Coordinates of C-alpha atoms in Angstrom, one line a residue:
X781 CA 0.1 0.0 -0.3
X782 CA 1.4 3.5 -1.0
X783 CA 2.1 5.6 2.1
X784 CA -0.2 8.4 0.8
X785 CA -3.2 6.4 0.3
X786 CA -5.3 4.0 2.4
X787 CA -8.5 1.9 1.4
X788 CA -11.4 2.1 3.7
X789 CA -14.4 0.4 1.7
X790 CA -14.8 -1.1 -1.6
X791 CA -17.6 -2.5 -4.0
X792 CA -16.2 -3.9 -7.3
X793 CA -13.4 -2.0 -8.2
X794 CA -14.9 1.2 -6.5
X795 CA -13.5 2.2 -3.3
X796 CA -13.7 4.7 -0.3
X797 CA -10.2 5.7 0.5
X798 CA -8.1 8.3 2.3
X799 CA -5.3 10.4 0.6
X800 CA -3.0 12.1 3.0
X801 CA -1.8 15.3 1.7
X802 CA 1.2 16.2 4.3
X803 CA 2.2 19.4 2.7
X804 CA -1.3 20.7 3.3
X805 CA -1.7 18.8 6.6
X806 CA -5.1 17.3 5.4
X807 CA -6.5 13.9 4.5
X808 CA -8.9 13.9 1.6
X809 CA -11.7 11.4 1.6
X810 CA -11.9 9.8 -1.9
X811 CA -14.0 9.6 -4.1
X812 CA -13.4 13.5 -4.3
X813 CA -14.0 16.4 -6.7
X814 CA -11.5 18.9 -7.3
X815 CA -13.3 22.1 -8.7
X816 CA -10.9 23.8 -11.3
X817 CA -9.8 27.4 -10.4
X818 CA -8.7 29.9 -12.8
X819 CA -7.2 32.5 -11.0
X820 CA -8.2 35.2 -13.6
X821 CA -11.9 33.9 -13.8
X822 CA -13.1 32.9 -10.3
X823 CA -16.8 32.3 -10.8
X824 CA -17.0 30.7 -7.2
X825 CA -14.2 31.8 -4.8
X826 CA -12.3 29.1 -3.2
X827 CA -13.4 30.2 0.2
X828 CA -16.9 29.7 -0.9
X829 CA -16.1 26.4 -2.1
X830 CA -14.6 25.4 1.4
X831 CA -17.4 27.0 3.4
X832 CA -20.5 26.5 1.5
X833 CA -19.6 22.9 -0.2
X834 CA -17.2 21.4 2.2
X835 CA -14.3 21.4 -0.5
X836 CA -11.2 20.2 1.0
X837 CA -9.2 19.9 -2.3
X838 CA -9.1 21.9 -5.5
X839 CA -7.1 22.2 -8.6
X840 CA -5.4 25.0 -10.4
X841 CA -3.1 25.5 -13.3
X842 CA 0.6 26.1 -12.3
X843 CA 1.4 27.0 -15.8
X844 CA -1.1 29.9 -15.7
X845 CA 0.6 31.2 -12.5
X846 CA 3.9 30.8 -14.0
X847 CA 3.0 32.8 -17.1
X848 CA 0.8 35.4 -15.3
X849 CA 2.2 39.2 -14.9
X850 CA -0.8 39.6 -12.4
X851 CA -0.2 36.4 -10.1
X852 CA 3.1 35.1 -10.7
X853 CA 5.1 37.2 -8.2
X854 CA 2.1 37.1 -5.6
X855 CA 1.9 33.3 -5.8
X856 CA 5.7 33.0 -5.2
X857 CA 5.5 35.7 -2.4
X858 CA 2.2 34.7 -0.6
X859 CA 1.8 31.0 -1.6
X860 CA -1.2 29.5 -3.4
X861 CA -3.2 29.1 0.0
X862 CA -3.0 32.4 1.0
X863 CA -3.6 34.1 -2.5
X864 CA -6.7 31.8 -3.0
X865 CA -7.8 31.8 0.7
X866 CA -8.1 28.2 0.7
X867 CA -7.0 25.8 3.5
X868 CA -7.6 22.5 1.9
X869 CA -5.2 20.5 -0.5
X870 CA -4.3 22.3 -3.7
X871 CA -3.3 20.6 -6.7
X872 CA -1.6 22.2 -9.7
X873 CA -1.5 21.1 -13.4
X874 CA 1.7 21.7 -15.4
X875 CA 0.8 23.2 -18.5
X876 CA 0.3 19.9 -20.4
X877 CA -3.2 21.0 -21.5
X878 CA -1.8 24.2 -23.1
X879 CA 0.8 21.9 -24.7
X880 CA -1.9 19.7 -26.1
X881 CA -3.8 22.8 -27.3
X882 CA -1.2 24.9 -28.7
X883 CA 1.6 22.4 -29.5
X884 CA 4.3 24.1 -27.0
X885 CA 4.8 25.8 -23.8
X886 CA 7.7 27.9 -22.5
X887 CA 9.0 25.9 -19.6
X888 CA 10.8 22.8 -18.9
X889 CA 9.5 19.7 -16.9
X890 CA 12.1 20.6 -13.9
X891 CA 11.1 24.2 -13.9
X892 CA 7.6 23.8 -13.7
X893 CA 7.9 21.3 -11.0
X894 CA 10.2 23.4 -9.1
X895 CA 7.8 26.4 -9.6
X896 CA 4.7 24.4 -8.5
X897 CA 6.8 23.6 -5.3
X898 CA 7.8 27.2 -4.7
X899 CA 4.3 28.4 -4.9
X900 CA 3.0 26.0 -2.3
X901 CA 1.4 23.3 -4.4
X902 CA 0.6 20.5 -2.4
X903 CA 0.3 18.1 -5.5
X904 CA 2.3 18.8 -8.4
X905 CA 2.4 17.7 -12.0
X906 CA 5.3 16.9 -14.6
X907 CA 4.8 17.9 -18.0
X908 CA 3.3 14.7 -19.7
X909 CA 2.1 14.3 -23.3
X910 CA -1.5 14.1 -23.6
X911 CA -1.9 11.6 -26.6
X912 CA -5.4 12.0 -27.9
X913 CA -7.7 9.1 -29.2
X914 CA -7.3 7.3 -32.4
X915 CA -3.8 8.6 -33.2
X916 CA -1.3 6.0 -34.8
X917 CA 0.2 3.6 -32.8
X918 CA 3.9 4.9 -33.5
X919 CA 2.8 8.3 -32.4
X920 CA 1.3 6.9 -29.2
X921 CA 4.3 4.9 -28.4
X922 CA 6.7 7.8 -28.8
X923 CA 4.6 10.2 -26.7
X924 CA 4.4 7.7 -24.1
X925 CA 8.2 7.1 -23.9
X926 CA 8.4 11.0 -23.6
X927 CA 6.0 10.9 -20.7
X928 CA 7.8 8.0 -19.0
X929 CA 11.1 9.8 -19.2
X930 CA 9.6 13.0 -17.7
X931 CA 8.0 10.8 -14.9
X932 CA 11.5 9.2 -14.1
X933 CA 13.2 12.9 -14.3
X934 CA 10.2 14.0 -11.8
X935 CA 11.5 11.4 -9.3
X936 CA 15.0 13.2 -9.1
X937 CA 13.4 16.7 -8.3
X938 CA 13.5 17.7 -4.8
X939 CA 10.1 18.9 -3.9
X940 CA 9.9 18.4 -0.1
X941 CA 6.6 16.9 1.0
X942 CA 4.7 17.9 -2.2
X943 CA 3.0 15.0 -3.8
X944 CA 3.6 14.4 -7.4
X945 CA 1.4 13.2 -9.9
X946 CA 2.5 10.3 -12.5
X947 CA 0.0 10.8 -15.6
X948 CA -1.0 7.4 -17.5
X949 CA -1.1 8.0 -21.1
X950 CA -1.2 5.7 -24.2
X951 CA -4.3 7.1 -26.1
X952 CA -6.8 4.4 -26.9
X953 CA -4.5 1.4 -27.0
X954 CA -5.4 -0.8 -23.8
X955 CA -1.9 -2.4 -23.9
X956 CA -0.1 0.8 -23.9
X957 CA -2.4 2.2 -20.9
X958 CA -1.6 -1.0 -19.1
X959 CA 2.3 -0.7 -19.6
X960 CA 2.3 2.9 -18.6
X961 CA 0.3 2.3 -15.6
X962 CA 2.7 -0.5 -14.7
X963 CA 5.7 2.0 -15.4
X964 CA 4.0 4.9 -13.4
X965 CA 3.4 2.4 -10.3
X966 CA 7.0 1.5 -10.4
X967 CA 8.2 5.0 -9.9
X968 CA 8.1 6.6 -6.2
X969 CA 5.4 9.2 -7.5
X970 CA 2.1 9.5 -5.7
X971 CA -1.1 10.0 -7.5
X972 CA -2.0 8.5 -11.0
X973 CA -4.0 10.5 -13.5
X974 CA -5.5 8.8 -16.4
X975 CA -5.0 11.6 -19.0
X976 CA -6.4 12.7 -22.4
X977 CA -9.9 11.2 -22.0
X978 CA -11.7 14.5 -22.2
X979 CA -12.1 13.8 -26.1
X980 CA -13.7 10.5 -25.5
X981 CA -16.1 12.0 -23.0
X982 CA -16.9 15.0 -25.0
X983 CA -17.8 12.8 -28.0
X984 CA -19.8 10.4 -25.5
X985 CA -17.4 7.4 -26.2
X986 CA -18.0 6.2 -22.4
X987 CA -17.1 2.5 -23.3
X988 CA -13.6 3.2 -24.6
X989 CA -13.2 5.7 -21.6
X990 CA -14.1 2.7 -19.3
X991 CA -11.7 0.5 -21.4
X992 CA -8.8 2.8 -21.0
X993 CA -9.4 3.1 -17.3
X994 CA -9.5 -0.5 -16.7
X995 CA -6.3 -1.0 -18.7
X996 CA -4.7 1.6 -16.6
X997 CA -5.7 -0.1 -13.5
X998 CA -4.6 -3.4 -14.5
X999 CA -1.1 -1.8 -14.6
X1000 CA -1.4 0.4 -11.6
X1001 CA -2.6 -2.1 -9.1
X1002 CA -5.0 -1.7 -6.4
X1003 CA -3.1 0.7 -3.9
X1004 CA -2.7 3.5 -6.6
X1005 CA -5.0 6.5 -6.2
X1006 CA -6.4 7.2 -9.7
X1007 CA -7.3 10.6 -11.0
X1008 CA -9.5 10.7 -14.1
X1009 CA -8.2 13.9 -15.6
X1010 CA -11.0 16.3 -17.1
X1011 CA -13.8 14.1 -15.7
X1012 CA -16.2 16.8 -14.2
X1013 CA -19.8 15.9 -15.3
X1014 CA -22.0 14.2 -12.5
X1015 CA -23.6 11.8 -14.9
X1016 CA -20.4 9.7 -15.3
X1017 CA -19.1 9.8 -11.6
X1018 CA -20.8 6.4 -10.7
X1019 CA -19.5 4.8 -13.7
X1020 CA -16.0 6.0 -13.1
X1021 CA -15.7 5.1 -9.5
X1022 CA -16.9 1.6 -10.3
X1023 CA -14.1 1.2 -12.9
X1024 CA -11.8 2.3 -10.1
X1025 CA -11.2 6.1 -10.2
X1026 CA -10.8 8.1 -6.9
X1027 CA -10.4 11.7 -8.1
X1028 CA -12.2 14.1 -10.5
X1029 CA -11.5 17.6 -11.6
X1030 CA -14.4 19.7 -12.7
X1031 CA -14.3 22.8 -14.7
X1032 CA -17.7 21.9 -16.1
X1033 CA -19.5 23.4 -13.1
X1034 CA -18.1 26.9 -14.2
X1035 CA -17.8 26.5 -18.1
X1036 CA -21.4 24.9 -18.5
X1037 CA -22.9 27.9 -16.2
X1038 CA -21.1 30.4 -18.4
X1039 CA -23.3 29.0 -21.3
X1040 CA -26.5 28.9 -19.3
X1041 CA -26.4 25.0 -19.1
X1042 CA -27.7 23.2 -15.8
X1043 CA -26.0 20.0 -14.9
X1044 CA -28.1 16.8 -13.8
X1045 CA -26.9 13.2 -13.3
X1046 CA -28.6 12.2 -16.3
X1047 CA -27.3 14.9 -18.5
X1048 CA -27.2 18.6 -19.4
X1049 CA -30.1 20.9 -19.7
X1050 CA -30.2 24.2 -21.3
X1051 CA -31.8 26.9 -19.1
X1052 CA -34.0 28.2 -21.9
X1053 CA -35.6 24.8 -22.3
X1054 CA -36.6 24.4 -18.6
X1055 CA -40.0 25.0 -17.3
X1056 CA -39.2 23.5 -13.6
X1057 CA -35.8 23.0 -11.8
X1058 CA -35.8 19.3 -11.1
X1059 CA -33.4 19.7 -7.9
X1060 CA -33.9 20.8 -4.4
X1061 CA -30.3 22.3 -3.9
X1062 CA -30.6 26.1 -2.3
X1063 CA -30.4 27.6 -5.7
X1064 CA -33.3 25.5 -7.1
X1065 CA -35.2 26.0 -4.0
X1066 CA -35.2 29.6 -4.2
X1067 CA -35.5 30.2 -7.9
X1068 CA -37.6 29.2 -10.9
X1069 CA -36.3 28.9 -14.5
X1070 CA -38.0 32.2 -15.3
X1071 CA -36.5 34.1 -12.2
X1072 CA -32.9 32.8 -13.3
X1073 CA -33.3 33.9 -17.0
X1074 CA -34.4 37.3 -15.7
X1075 CA -31.4 37.6 -13.7
X1076 CA -28.3 39.5 -14.9
X1077 CA -25.5 37.5 -16.9
X1078 CA -22.9 37.5 -14.1
X1079 CA -25.2 36.6 -11.3
X1080 CA -27.0 34.0 -13.2
X1081 CA -23.7 32.4 -14.0
X1082 CA -22.7 32.5 -10.5
X1083 CA -26.0 30.8 -9.5
X1084 CA -25.9 28.0 -12.2
X1085 CA -22.3 27.4 -11.1
X1086 CA -23.6 27.0 -7.5
X1087 CA -26.2 24.4 -8.7
X1088 CA -23.7 22.4 -11.0
X1089 CA -21.6 22.3 -7.7
X1090 CA -24.3 21.1 -5.6
X1091 CA -25.4 18.4 -7.9
X1092 CA -21.9 17.2 -8.3
X1093 CA -21.2 17.0 -4.8
X1094 CA -24.2 15.3 -4.0
X1095 CA -23.8 12.7 -6.7
X1096 CA -20.4 11.9 -5.2
X1097 CA -22.0 11.5 -1.8
X1098 CA -24.5 9.4 -3.2
X1099 CA -21.7 7.2 -4.7
X1100 CA -19.9 7.0 -1.6
X1101 CA -23.1 5.6 0.2
X1102 CA -23.8 3.1 -2.6
X1103 CA -20.0 1.8 -2.0
X1104 CA -20.7 1.5 1.8
X1105 CA -24.0 -0.3 1.2
X1106 CA -22.6 -2.7 -1.6
X1107 CA -25.0 -1.6 -4.3
X1108 CA -22.8 0.4 -6.5
X1109 CA -23.3 -1.5 -9.7
X1110 CA -27.2 -1.0 -9.1
X1111 CA -26.5 2.8 -8.9
X1112 CA -24.3 2.6 -12.1
X1113 CA -27.1 0.7 -13.9
X1114 CA -29.6 3.3 -13.0
X1115 CA -27.5 6.1 -14.2
X1116 CA -26.5 4.4 -17.1
X1117 CA -30.2 4.2 -18.3
X1118 CA -30.2 7.8 -18.7
X1119 CA -28.1 7.8 -22.0
X1120 CA -27.3 5.2 -24.7
X1121 CA -23.7 6.1 -24.5
X1122 CA -23.5 5.5 -20.8
X1123 CA -25.3 1.8 -21.3
X1124 CA -22.3 1.1 -23.6
X1125 CA -20.0 2.3 -20.8
X1126 CA -21.7 0.1 -18.3
X1127 CA -21.7 -2.8 -20.6
X1128 CA -17.7 -2.3 -21.1
X1129 CA -17.4 -2.0 -17.5
X1130 CA -19.1 -5.5 -17.3
X1131 CA -16.7 -6.8 -20.1
X1132 CA -14.1 -6.5 -17.2
X1133 CA -16.3 -8.5 -14.5
X1134 CA -13.3 -10.6 -13.9
X1135 CA -11.2 -7.7 -12.8
X1136 CA -13.8 -6.1 -11.0
X1137 CA -14.6 -9.4 -9.2
X1138 CA -11.0 -9.6 -8.1
X1139 CA -11.7 -6.8 -5.6
X1140 CA -15.3 -7.1 -5.0
X1141 CA -16.6 -7.9 -1.5
X1142 CA -18.1 -11.5 -1.1
X1143 CA -20.9 -10.2 1.1
X1144 CA -23.1 -7.4 0.6
X1145 CA -26.9 -6.2 0.9
X1146 CA -29.3 -7.5 -1.5
X1147 CA -28.5 -8.3 -5.2
X1148 CA -31.0 -6.5 -7.3
X1149 CA -31.5 -7.9 -10.9
X1150 CA -32.5 -4.9 -13.0
X1151 CA -31.8 -6.1 -16.6
X1152 CA -30.2 -8.4 -19.0
X1153 CA -26.9 -6.8 -18.0
X1154 CA -27.2 -7.9 -14.6
X1155 CA -26.4 -11.5 -15.4
X1156 CA -23.0 -10.3 -16.5
X1157 CA -22.2 -8.9 -13.1
X1158 CA -19.1 -10.1 -11.2
X1159 CA -21.3 -11.6 -8.4
X1160 CA -22.6 -14.1 -10.7
X1161 CA -19.1 -14.8 -12.4
X1162 CA -17.9 -15.6 -8.9
X1163 CA -20.6 -17.9 -8.0
X1164 CA -20.0 -19.9 -11.4
X1165 CA -16.3 -19.8 -10.6
X1166 CA -16.9 -21.5 -7.2
X1167 CA -19.3 -24.1 -8.2
X1168 CA -16.4 -26.5 -8.7
X1169 CA -15.4 -26.1 -5.1
X1170 CA -19.0 -27.5 -3.9
X1171 CA -19.5 -31.2 -2.9
X1172 CA -22.1 -33.0 -4.6
X1173 CA -23.8 -35.8 -2.7
X1174 CA -25.3 -38.7 -4.7
X1175 CA -25.3 -40.2 -8.2
X1176 CA -28.3 -38.6 -9.5
X1177 CA -29.0 -34.9 -8.8
X1178 CA -31.9 -32.7 -9.6
X1179 CA -31.5 -29.0 -10.0
X1180 CA -34.8 -27.6 -9.5
X1181 CA -36.5 -24.3 -9.8
X1182 CA -39.5 -26.2 -7.9
X1183 CA -39.5 -28.6 -5.0
X1184 CA -37.4 -31.7 -4.1
X1185 CA -38.2 -35.0 -5.6
X1186 CA -37.6 -38.4 -4.0
X1187 CA -36.6 -40.0 -7.2
X1188 CA -33.3 -38.3 -7.1
X1189 CA -30.4 -38.5 -4.5
X1190 CA -30.0 -35.0 -3.9
X1191 CA -32.1 -31.7 -5.1
X1192 CA -30.2 -28.5 -5.5
X1193 CA -31.9 -25.2 -5.9
X1194 CA -31.8 -23.6 -9.3
X1195 CA -32.2 -19.7 -9.7
X1196 CA -31.4 -17.5 -12.7
X1197 CA -29.0 -15.8 -13.3
X1198 CA -26.6 -17.7 -10.9
X1199 CA -27.6 -21.4 -11.7
X1200 CA -27.5 -24.2 -9.1
X1201 CA -26.5 -24.0 -5.5
X1202 CA -27.0 -26.4 -2.6
X1203 CA -30.1 -25.4 -0.3
X1204 CA -27.7 -24.6 2.6
X1205 CA -26.6 -21.5 0.7
X1206 CA -30.3 -20.2 0.3
X1207 CA -29.9 -17.5 2.8
X1208 CA -26.1 -16.5 1.5
X1209 CA -25.4 -13.6 -0.7
X1210 CA -26.0 -13.1 -3.5
X1211 CA -28.5 -15.8 -3.6
X1212 CA -31.0 -14.0 -1.8
X1213 CA -31.3 -11.8 -4.8
X1214 CA -34.5 -9.9 -5.8
X1215 CA -35.3 -11.3 -9.2
X1216 CA -38.1 -9.9 -11.4
X1217 CA -40.7 -12.5 -12.3
X1218 CA -40.5 -11.7 -16.2
X1219 CA -36.7 -12.6 -16.7
X1220 CA -34.9 -12.0 -19.8
X1221 CA -33.2 -15.0 -21.8
X1222 CA -29.7 -13.7 -20.7
X1223 CA -30.6 -14.6 -17.0
X1224 CA -31.4 -18.1 -17.9
X1225 CA -28.5 -18.5 -20.3
X1226 CA -26.2 -17.3 -17.3
X1227 CA -28.0 -20.1 -15.1
X1228 CA -27.3 -22.6 -18.0
X1229 CA -23.5 -21.6 -17.7
X1230 CA -23.6 -22.3 -14.2
X1231 CA -25.1 -25.8 -14.8
X1232 CA -22.4 -26.4 -17.3
X1233 CA -19.9 -25.4 -14.8
X1234 CA -21.2 -27.9 -12.1
X1235 CA -21.5 -30.6 -14.6
X1236 CA -17.9 -30.2 -15.8
X1237 CA -16.7 -30.3 -12.2
X1238 CA -18.6 -33.5 -11.5
X1239 CA -18.5 -35.8 -14.7
X1240 CA -19.6 -39.1 -12.9
X1241 CA -22.7 -37.3 -11.5
X1242 CA -26.2 -37.3 -13.6
X1243 CA -27.8 -34.1 -13.5
X1244 CA -31.3 -33.0 -14.2
X1245 CA -32.9 -29.7 -14.6
X1246 CA -36.1 -29.1 -13.4
X1247 CA -37.4 -25.7 -15.0
X1248 CA -40.4 -23.4 -15.4
X1249 CA -40.5 -22.9 -19.2
X1250 CA -36.9 -21.9 -19.7
X1251 CA -36.3 -20.2 -23.3
X1252 CA -34.8 -22.5 -26.1
X1253 CA -31.5 -20.5 -26.0
X1254 CA -30.8 -21.6 -22.4
X1255 CA -31.9 -25.1 -22.8
X1256 CA -29.5 -25.3 -25.9
X1257 CA -26.8 -24.0 -23.5
X1258 CA -27.0 -26.9 -21.3
X1259 CA -24.6 -29.6 -21.6
X1260 CA -26.0 -33.0 -23.6
X1261 CA -25.3 -34.9 -20.6
X1262 CA -27.8 -32.9 -18.6
X1263 CA -31.5 -34.1 -18.7
X1264 CA -34.3 -31.5 -18.5
X1265 CA -37.9 -31.7 -17.0
X1266 CA -40.3 -28.8 -17.5
X1267 CA -42.2 -28.4 -14.3
X1268 CA -45.9 -28.7 -14.6
X1269 CA -45.6 -30.5 -17.7
X1270 CA -45.9 -34.4 -17.3
X1271 CA -45.3 -35.1 -20.7
X1272 CA -41.4 -34.1 -20.3
X1273 CA -41.1 -36.6 -17.7
X1274 CA -39.0 -39.6 -18.9
X1275 CA -40.1 -43.1 -18.7
X1276 CA -37.7 -44.2 -15.7
X1277 CA -39.3 -41.5 -13.5
X1278 CA -42.8 -43.0 -14.0
X1279 CA -41.5 -46.6 -13.6
X1280 CA -39.8 -45.4 -10.2
X1281 CA -43.1 -43.7 -9.1
X1282 CA -44.9 -46.9 -9.6

């Protein structure tokens, strides 16, 4: 475990942790939001962020201070905390964003790290190369090599107690992201931002964003605090946390407010299109869309920014409670249904169910089966993987959705999407699941996979499935060696059962 980061709770790859920031003398609970502060344009003052929203960490751009005639000397003389009037932790960026936007910056890697230290930054950043999505592999590899060289150089810079970011790049190549994560984790740097994902989020490519994060996490390991650079919209917090991200920086709260845009956990609304404010934050409780539209531009921008922050902080609190309760994936699914691209992101997350399962709690609250995608959750995968460990008594075993049957040596329960399990586990998580009566075929197909796993682990046992009208796709997925009986339909009972009954 890295000295600066300690895990407190988890659900899947999502976790609640504590990031110790020694230079600031504070400990930040994660997942955490870092509001972006531009010293030249302060829509919400840092002191207000701290007093009204409980912000204990923010991010500003060290390169802007480095280049600013107005603020450079003040920052060096006063330090960021006094200049911004903020007592929490302050992270600074290095100018990598400007590098990606304009192609060059007038500072070296060592200079900007030392400058960040000198102005009192608590978490500094070297100059990485933010490689955009879809570039050629040769460019992605070359940019990554430069980034890795700069991370290694950053290790040699004496920055005292200032933590240092180790950005993970690699464009949209999962193997490069994984290798970058492993390289970054091998340094003695402290926080690990997954960079250059803003273009993916801006174009609603949430599935690829999740794939990038999962790849980086495979390289970084479990003890690395992960920052998703530029991910400030509350609609994707639950998804990103479930993939293993711990820190988020948001300029969206201010940028969107400037354009009269109103954030929600399911998307973005334009103020001009709203007849009601679907929120109970202080701003929305005291105003109507009409009264906001009638407010002068500067005041309206501030009010919308406050609302955007309220909804963002509230969503992170909701995510934390879901982790504590063990129902983070149910929250992710509910949020995903707000936008088709988010559904893609959720399904990409479930493609990594094995990776999530490695860190998932064995026991939680109640498993809620909400859709066909629930059959792909890590809890289902874990149950299937553990079937080979369970002892099967008898030569002929019924796996039944109904009652026991005396014609068999043993009867196991059968429940979609998990499949078979011995009756002694009936009160164990996740087999206490809440399941809809009208299940989708995917749930039965997942149960059939469980039957296949059990039969493969016990080749000398004769298994029969007693089911209530399983779909043909699920029946076809059963091994040929497994017999089937449709409960309530005597015509499906084999002759040997009738003979034994006589």
